[in-house]
Amino acid sequence: MDEQELTDEVVARLAGTPDPRVREVMTSLVAHLHAFARDVRLTDGEWLAGLRFLTETGQTCTDTRQEFILLSDTLGLSSLVDLVNHGASDAAATEPTILGPFYVPGSPSREFGASMVEYDDGGEPAVLRGRVLTIDGAPVGGALIDTWQNAASGFYAVQQPGVQPATNLRGRFLTRADGSYEIRTVRPTPYPIPADGPVGRLLEQTGRHPWRAAHVHAIVSAAGFATVTTHIFDRASDYLDSDTVFGVKESLIRDFTPGQDGVLVCEHDIVLERAVLERAD
Ligand code: BEZ
Ligand code: FE
């Protein structure tokens, strides 16, 4: 049996997969995996090193650390899946970007204008404000902004149990009837993704840095609209052009500028698309 015949034989064995989508995905996966091994003439040692790497990636995962998501993110796969699924969205809608591994569901509900700073580690005070709007510019009242960000130390609360309160710099905010929202927080800082595991070693081996440009995360949802998972990036941040997880989109970069009281203000409107089901009505 030659190389191509082997690939064909494996693909043929998948022909009986009952679920058509599983059949399609597995057939393509095998074809591309075999093509990759043939293309680089993968050696025995490299094959084993790859398996060891994936094993260690799994062993590095804990309840609060998802090394496989980091791997997907640093290989650009997470951003590619995002583009495949949301790339054709209305150009006027707020662009999505990756979720990342530090989202924790169940953040506290906070009032309009409330602070989500529960622990002071020297961050620069900042206010995020803007409106949630439809594509046509109408306000979306009652939209939920589920937001989280890192502290001045560079760490998210979930990475520093016992140092930061678990709900520090996380919150769920509702927009007012005019679509407005206001969040008191601190300026986000650039931070390195966890680089002490196999993914960090791979970055080093490939001459790459582990840094993310400074950003605030948000998942924005409202009844009848498609939920968007997105970021706001700080225009003054380093790494905007080399974010290690390929998450930066020009349309999401905003200025943090001093307001009248000297506190930094970042203005950012979020535009939601109607949910697909509603559009079909
Ligand atoms: C984040 O933005 O929280 C993140 C994204 C990808 C990898 C690590 C962190
Ligand atoms: Fe982040």
PDB file of C-alpha atoms and ligand atoms in Angstrom, residues 69-70 73 98-102 148 156 191 193-194 212 215 217 231 245, ligand 1:
ATOM      1  CA  ILE A  69      -7.701  27.013  24.227  1.00  0.00           C
ATOM      2  CA  LEU A  70      -4.337  28.756  24.547  1.00  0.00           C
ATOM      3  CA  ASP A  73      -5.597  30.895  20.240  1.00  0.00           C
ATOM      4  CA  ILE A  98     -12.056  35.649  20.730  1.00  0.00           C
ATOM      5  CA  LEU A  99     -13.537  34.670  24.098  1.00  0.00           C
ATOM      6  CA  GLY A 100     -10.244  33.640  25.710  1.00  0.00           C
ATOM      7  CA  PRO A 101      -9.902  31.319  28.697  1.00  0.00           C
ATOM      8  CA  PHE A 102     -10.643  33.774  31.521  1.00  0.00           C
ATOM      9  CA  TRP A 148     -14.259  41.260  32.435  1.00  0.00           C
ATOM     10  CA  TYR A 156      -7.490  38.369  35.894  1.00  0.00           C
ATOM     11  CA  TYR A 191      -0.329  41.071  29.672  1.00  0.00           C
ATOM     12  CA  ILE A 193      -0.778  34.800  28.279  1.00  0.00           C
ATOM     13  CA  PRO A 194       0.265  31.997  30.660  1.00  0.00           C
ATOM     14  CA  ARG A 212      -1.746  40.503  24.393  1.00  0.00           C
ATOM     15  CA  HIS A 215      -8.247  45.205  26.255  1.00  0.00           C
ATOM     16  CA  HIS A 217     -13.745  41.870  27.204  1.00  0.00           C
ATOM     17  CA  HIS A 231     -13.154  43.430  23.114  1.00  0.00           C
ATOM     18  CA  VAL A 245      -3.609  35.412  19.771  1.00  0.00           C
TER      19      VAL A 245
HETATM   20  C1  BEZ B   1      -7.752  36.798  27.001  1.00  0.00           C
HETATM   21  O1  BEZ B   1      -7.940  37.770  26.316  1.00  0.00           O
HETATM   22  O2  BEZ B   1      -8.207  36.785  28.136  1.00  0.00           O
HETATM   23  C2  BEZ B   1      -6.943  35.670  26.442  1.00  0.00           C
HETATM   24  C3  BEZ B   1      -7.152  35.262  25.157  1.00  0.00           C
HETATM   25  C4  BEZ B   1      -6.400  34.223  24.647  1.00  0.00           C
HETATM   26  C5  BEZ B   1      -5.434  33.624  25.425  1.00  0.00           C
HETATM   27  C6  BEZ B   1      -5.220  34.054  26.728  1.00  0.00           C
HETATM   28  C7  BEZ B   1      -5.968  35.098  27.233  1.00  0.00           C
END
